[in-house]
Coordinates of N, CA, C and O in Angstrom, one line a residue:
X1 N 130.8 128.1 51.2 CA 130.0 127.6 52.4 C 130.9 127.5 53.6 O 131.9 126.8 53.6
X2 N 130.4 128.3 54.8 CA 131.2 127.4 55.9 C 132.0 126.7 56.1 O 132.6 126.3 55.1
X3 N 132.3 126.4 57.2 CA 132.9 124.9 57.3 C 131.8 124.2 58.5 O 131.5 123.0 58.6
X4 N 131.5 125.1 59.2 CA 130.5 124.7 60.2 C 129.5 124.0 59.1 O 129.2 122.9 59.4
X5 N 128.9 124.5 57.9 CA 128.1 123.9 57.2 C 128.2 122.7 56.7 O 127.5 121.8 56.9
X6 N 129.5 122.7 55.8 CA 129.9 121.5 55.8 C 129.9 120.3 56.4 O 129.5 119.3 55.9
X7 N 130.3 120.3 57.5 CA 130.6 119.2 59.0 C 129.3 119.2 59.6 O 128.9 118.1 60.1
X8 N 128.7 120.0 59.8 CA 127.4 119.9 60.5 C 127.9 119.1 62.1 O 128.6 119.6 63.0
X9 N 127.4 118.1 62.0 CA 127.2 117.1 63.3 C 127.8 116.4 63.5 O 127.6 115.4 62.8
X10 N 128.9 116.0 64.3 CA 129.6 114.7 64.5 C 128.5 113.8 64.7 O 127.3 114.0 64.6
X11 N 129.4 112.4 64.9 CA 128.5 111.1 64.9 C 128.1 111.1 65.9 O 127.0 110.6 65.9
X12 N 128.4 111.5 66.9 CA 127.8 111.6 68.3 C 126.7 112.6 68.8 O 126.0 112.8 69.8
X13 N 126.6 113.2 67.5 CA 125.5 114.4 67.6 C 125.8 115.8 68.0 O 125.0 116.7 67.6
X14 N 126.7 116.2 68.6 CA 127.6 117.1 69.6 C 127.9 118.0 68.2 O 128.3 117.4 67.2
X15 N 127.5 119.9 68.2 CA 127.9 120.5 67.2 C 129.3 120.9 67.3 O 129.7 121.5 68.4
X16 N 129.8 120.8 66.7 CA 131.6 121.5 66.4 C 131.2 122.7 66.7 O 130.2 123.2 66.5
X17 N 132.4 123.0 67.3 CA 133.2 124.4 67.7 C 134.3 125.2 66.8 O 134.9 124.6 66.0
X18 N 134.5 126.3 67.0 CA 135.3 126.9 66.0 C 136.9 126.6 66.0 O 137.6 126.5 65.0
X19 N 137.2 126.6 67.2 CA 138.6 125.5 67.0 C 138.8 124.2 66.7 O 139.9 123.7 66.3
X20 N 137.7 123.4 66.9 CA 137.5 122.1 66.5 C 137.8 122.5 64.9 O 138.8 122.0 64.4
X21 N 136.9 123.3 64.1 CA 136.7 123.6 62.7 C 137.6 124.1 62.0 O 137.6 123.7 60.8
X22 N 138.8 125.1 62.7 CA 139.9 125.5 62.1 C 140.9 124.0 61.9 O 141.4 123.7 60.8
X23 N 141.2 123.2 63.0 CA 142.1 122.3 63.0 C 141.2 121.3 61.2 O 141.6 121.0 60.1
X24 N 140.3 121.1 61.7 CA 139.8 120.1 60.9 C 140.2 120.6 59.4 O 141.0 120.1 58.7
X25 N 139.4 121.9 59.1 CA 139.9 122.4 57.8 C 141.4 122.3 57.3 O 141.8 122.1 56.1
X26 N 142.4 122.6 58.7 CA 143.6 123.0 57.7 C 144.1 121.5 57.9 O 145.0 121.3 57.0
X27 N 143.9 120.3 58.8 CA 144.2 118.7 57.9 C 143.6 118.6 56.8 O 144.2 117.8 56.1
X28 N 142.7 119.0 56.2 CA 142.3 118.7 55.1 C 142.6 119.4 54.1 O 142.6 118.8 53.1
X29 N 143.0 120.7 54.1 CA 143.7 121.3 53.4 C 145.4 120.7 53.7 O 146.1 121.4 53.0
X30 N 145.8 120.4 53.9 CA 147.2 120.0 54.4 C 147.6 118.5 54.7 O 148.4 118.0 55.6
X31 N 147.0 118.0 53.9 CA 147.3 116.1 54.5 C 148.7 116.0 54.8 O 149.5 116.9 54.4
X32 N 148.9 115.3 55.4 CA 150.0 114.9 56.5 C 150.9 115.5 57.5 O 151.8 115.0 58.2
X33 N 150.4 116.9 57.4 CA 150.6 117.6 58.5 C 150.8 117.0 59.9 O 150.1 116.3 60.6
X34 N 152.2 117.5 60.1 CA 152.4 116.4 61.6 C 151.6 117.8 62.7 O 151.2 118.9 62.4
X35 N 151.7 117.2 64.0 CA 151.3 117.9 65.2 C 151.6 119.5 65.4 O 150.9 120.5 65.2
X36 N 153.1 119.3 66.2 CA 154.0 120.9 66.2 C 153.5 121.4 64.8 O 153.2 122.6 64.7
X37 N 153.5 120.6 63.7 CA 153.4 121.8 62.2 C 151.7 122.5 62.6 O 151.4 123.7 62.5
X38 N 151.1 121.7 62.9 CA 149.4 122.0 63.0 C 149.2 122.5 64.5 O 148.2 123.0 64.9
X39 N 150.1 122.3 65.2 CA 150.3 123.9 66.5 C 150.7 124.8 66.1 O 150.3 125.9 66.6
X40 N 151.6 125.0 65.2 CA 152.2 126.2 64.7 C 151.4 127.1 63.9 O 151.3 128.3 64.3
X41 N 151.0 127.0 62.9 CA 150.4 127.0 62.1 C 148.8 127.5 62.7 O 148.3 128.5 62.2
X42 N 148.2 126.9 63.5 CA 147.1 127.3 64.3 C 146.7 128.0 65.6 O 145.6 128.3 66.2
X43 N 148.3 128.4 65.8 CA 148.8 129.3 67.2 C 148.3 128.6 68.4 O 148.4 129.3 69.4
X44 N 147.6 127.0 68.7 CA 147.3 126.9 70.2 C 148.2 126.0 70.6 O 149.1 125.3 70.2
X45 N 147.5 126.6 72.2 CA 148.3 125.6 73.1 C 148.1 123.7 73.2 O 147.1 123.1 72.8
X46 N 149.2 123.3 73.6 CA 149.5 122.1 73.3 C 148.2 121.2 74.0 O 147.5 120.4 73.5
X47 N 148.0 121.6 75.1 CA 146.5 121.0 76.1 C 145.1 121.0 74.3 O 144.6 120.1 73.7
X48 N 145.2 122.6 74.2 CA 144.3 122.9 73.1 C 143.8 121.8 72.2 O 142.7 121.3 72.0
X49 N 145.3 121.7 71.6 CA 145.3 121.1 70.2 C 145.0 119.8 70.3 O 144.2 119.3 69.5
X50 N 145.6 119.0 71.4 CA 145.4 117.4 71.8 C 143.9 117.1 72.0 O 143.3 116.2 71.4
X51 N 143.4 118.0 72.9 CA 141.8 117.7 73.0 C 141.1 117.3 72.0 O 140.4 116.3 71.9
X52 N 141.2 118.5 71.1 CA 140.2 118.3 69.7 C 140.7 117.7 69.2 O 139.9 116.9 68.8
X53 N 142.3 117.4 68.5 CA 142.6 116.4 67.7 C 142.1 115.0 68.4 O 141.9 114.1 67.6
X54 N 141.9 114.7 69.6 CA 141.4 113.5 70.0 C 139.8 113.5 69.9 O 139.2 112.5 69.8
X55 N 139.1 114.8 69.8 CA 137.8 114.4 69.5 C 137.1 114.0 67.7 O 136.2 113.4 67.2
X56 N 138.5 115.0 67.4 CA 138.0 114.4 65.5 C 138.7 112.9 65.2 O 138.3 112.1 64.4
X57 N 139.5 112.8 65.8 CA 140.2 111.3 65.6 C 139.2 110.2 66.1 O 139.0 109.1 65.6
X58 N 138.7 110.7 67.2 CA 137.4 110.0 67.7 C 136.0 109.5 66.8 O 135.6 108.4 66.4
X59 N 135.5 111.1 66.6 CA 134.8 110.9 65.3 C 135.2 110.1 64.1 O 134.2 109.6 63.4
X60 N 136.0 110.0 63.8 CA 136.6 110.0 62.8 C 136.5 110.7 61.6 O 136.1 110.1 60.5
X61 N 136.8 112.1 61.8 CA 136.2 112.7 61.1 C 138.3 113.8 60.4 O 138.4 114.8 59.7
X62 N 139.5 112.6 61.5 CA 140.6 113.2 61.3 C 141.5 111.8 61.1 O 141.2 111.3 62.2
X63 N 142.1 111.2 60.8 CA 143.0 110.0 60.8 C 144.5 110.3 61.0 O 145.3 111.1 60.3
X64 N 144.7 109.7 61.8 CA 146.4 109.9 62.1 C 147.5 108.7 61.5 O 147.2 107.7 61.0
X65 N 148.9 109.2 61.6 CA 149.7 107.8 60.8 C 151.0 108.4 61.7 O 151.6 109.5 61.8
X66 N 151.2 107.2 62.2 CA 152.8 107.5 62.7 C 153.9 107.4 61.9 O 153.7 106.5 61.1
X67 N 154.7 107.9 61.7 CA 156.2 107.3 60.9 C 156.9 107.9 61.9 O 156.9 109.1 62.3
X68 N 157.7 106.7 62.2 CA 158.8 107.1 63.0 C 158.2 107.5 64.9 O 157.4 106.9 65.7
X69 N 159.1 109.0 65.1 CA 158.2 109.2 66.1 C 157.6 110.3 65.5 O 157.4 111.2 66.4
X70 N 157.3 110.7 64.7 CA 156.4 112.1 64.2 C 155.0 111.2 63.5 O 155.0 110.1 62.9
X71 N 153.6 112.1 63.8 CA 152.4 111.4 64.0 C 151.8 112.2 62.8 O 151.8 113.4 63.3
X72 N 151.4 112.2 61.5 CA 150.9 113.1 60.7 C 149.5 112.6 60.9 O 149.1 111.5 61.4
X73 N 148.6 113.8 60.1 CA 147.2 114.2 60.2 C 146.8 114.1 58.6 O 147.5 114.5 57.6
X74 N 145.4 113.4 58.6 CA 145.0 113.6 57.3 C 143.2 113.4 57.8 O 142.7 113.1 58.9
X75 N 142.8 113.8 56.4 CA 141.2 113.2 56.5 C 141.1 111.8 56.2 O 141.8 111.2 55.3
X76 N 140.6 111.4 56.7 CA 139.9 109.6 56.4 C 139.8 109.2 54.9 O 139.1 109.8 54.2
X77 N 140.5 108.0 54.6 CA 140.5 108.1 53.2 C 141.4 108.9 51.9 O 141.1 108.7 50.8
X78 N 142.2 109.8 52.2 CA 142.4 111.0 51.9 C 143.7 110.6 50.6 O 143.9 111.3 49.7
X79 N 144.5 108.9 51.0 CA 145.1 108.6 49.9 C 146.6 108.5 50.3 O 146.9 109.3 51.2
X80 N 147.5 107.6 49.7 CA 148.6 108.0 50.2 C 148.7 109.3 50.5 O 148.2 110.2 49.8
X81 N 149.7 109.6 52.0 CA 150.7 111.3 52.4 C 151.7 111.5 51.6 O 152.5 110.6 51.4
X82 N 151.7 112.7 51.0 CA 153.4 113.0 50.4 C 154.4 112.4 51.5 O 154.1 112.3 52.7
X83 N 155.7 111.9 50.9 CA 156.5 111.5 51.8 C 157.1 112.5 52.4 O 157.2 113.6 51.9
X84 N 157.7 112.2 53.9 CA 158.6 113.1 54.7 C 159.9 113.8 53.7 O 160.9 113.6 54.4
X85 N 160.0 114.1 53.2 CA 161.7 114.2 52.9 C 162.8 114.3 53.8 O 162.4 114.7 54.9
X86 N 164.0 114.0 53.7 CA 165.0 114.2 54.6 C 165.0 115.4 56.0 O 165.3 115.3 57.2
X87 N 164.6 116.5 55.2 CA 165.2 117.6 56.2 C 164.1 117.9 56.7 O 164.3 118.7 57.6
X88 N 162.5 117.6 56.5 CA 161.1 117.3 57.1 C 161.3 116.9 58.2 O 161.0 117.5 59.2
X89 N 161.9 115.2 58.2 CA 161.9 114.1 58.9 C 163.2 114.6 59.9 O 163.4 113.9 60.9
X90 N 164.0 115.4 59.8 CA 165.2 115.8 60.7 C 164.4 116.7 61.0 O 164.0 116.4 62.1
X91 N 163.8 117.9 60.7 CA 162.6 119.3 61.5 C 162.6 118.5 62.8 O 163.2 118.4 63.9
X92 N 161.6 117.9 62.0 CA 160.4 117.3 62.6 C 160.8 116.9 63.9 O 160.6 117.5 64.9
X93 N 161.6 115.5 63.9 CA 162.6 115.3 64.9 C 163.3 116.5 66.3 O 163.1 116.6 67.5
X94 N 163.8 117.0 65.6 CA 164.4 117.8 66.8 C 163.6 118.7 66.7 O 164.4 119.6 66.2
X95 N 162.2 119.4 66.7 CA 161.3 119.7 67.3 C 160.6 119.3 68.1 O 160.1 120.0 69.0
X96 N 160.3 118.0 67.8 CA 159.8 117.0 69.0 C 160.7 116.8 70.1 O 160.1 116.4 71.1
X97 N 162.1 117.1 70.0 CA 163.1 116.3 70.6 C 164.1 117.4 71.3 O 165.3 117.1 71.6
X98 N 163.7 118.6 71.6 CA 164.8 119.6 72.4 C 166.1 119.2 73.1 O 166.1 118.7 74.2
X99 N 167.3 119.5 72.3 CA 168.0 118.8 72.8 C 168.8 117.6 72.5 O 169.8 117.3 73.1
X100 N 168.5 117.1 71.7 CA 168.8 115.7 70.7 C 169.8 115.9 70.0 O 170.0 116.8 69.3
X101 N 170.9 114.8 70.3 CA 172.2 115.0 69.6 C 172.2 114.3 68.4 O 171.3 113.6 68.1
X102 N 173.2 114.4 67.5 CA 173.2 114.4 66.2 C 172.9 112.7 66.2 O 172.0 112.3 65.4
X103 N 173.5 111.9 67.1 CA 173.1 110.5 67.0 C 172.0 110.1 67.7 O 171.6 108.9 67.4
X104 N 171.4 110.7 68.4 CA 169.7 110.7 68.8 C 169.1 111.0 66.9 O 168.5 110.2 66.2
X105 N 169.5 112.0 66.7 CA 168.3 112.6 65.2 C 168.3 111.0 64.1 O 167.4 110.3 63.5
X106 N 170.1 110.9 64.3 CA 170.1 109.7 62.8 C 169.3 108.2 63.5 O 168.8 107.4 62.7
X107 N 169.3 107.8 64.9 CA 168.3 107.1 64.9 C 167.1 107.1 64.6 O 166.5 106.3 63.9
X108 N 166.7 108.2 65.4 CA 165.1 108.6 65.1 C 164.6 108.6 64.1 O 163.5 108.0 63.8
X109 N 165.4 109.5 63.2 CA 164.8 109.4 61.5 C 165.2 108.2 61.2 O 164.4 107.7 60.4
X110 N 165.9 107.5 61.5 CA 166.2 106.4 60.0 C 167.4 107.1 58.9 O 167.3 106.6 57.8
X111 N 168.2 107.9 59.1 CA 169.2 108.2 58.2 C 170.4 108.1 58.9 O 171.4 108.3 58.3

């Protein structure tokens, strides 16, 4: 089935769109998927991706969780996220962080 079928209607009534639908599917295929991973991964631009992740977050039809400074993505309910591991939580970091020196990273993560 779809995914358009699936989701049908936000709460607001307003029908999803097909980028709205790809992001949605691959958080749910992908619980905790941080941001940059779910830009990458979905090829758009950063304006792009913020929009709709703020319209499904809205809905609530996407739930976010910060750790640290990296913000992972899941569906509502979805259960504990696998944990970061070490070299996730350093990625992650200095992808967010262009430029960040080795004592910028070990704060940021926590190691």
């Amino acid at each position: 089935m779809p995914a358009a079928s699936r989701i049908g209607i936000s709460a607001s009534g307003r029908w999803y769109q097909p980028t709205r639908e790809r992001i949605h599917a691959h958080v749910v295929a992908h619980p905790g998927v941080h941001y940059r991973e779910l830009q990458r991964a979905l090829a758009l631009d950063n304006g792009v991706l913020a929009h709709h992740l703020a319209i499904l977050v809205r809905e609530r039809l996407v739930a976010q969780k910060r750790e640290g400074r990296v913000v992972r993505f899941h569906a509502p309910g979805a259960g504990p996220l696998p944990p970061l591991d070490s070299g996730e939580r350093v990625l992650a970091f200095v992808r967010a962080n262009p430029g960040a020196t080795g004592g910028d990273v070990a704060r940021g993560t926590g190691l």
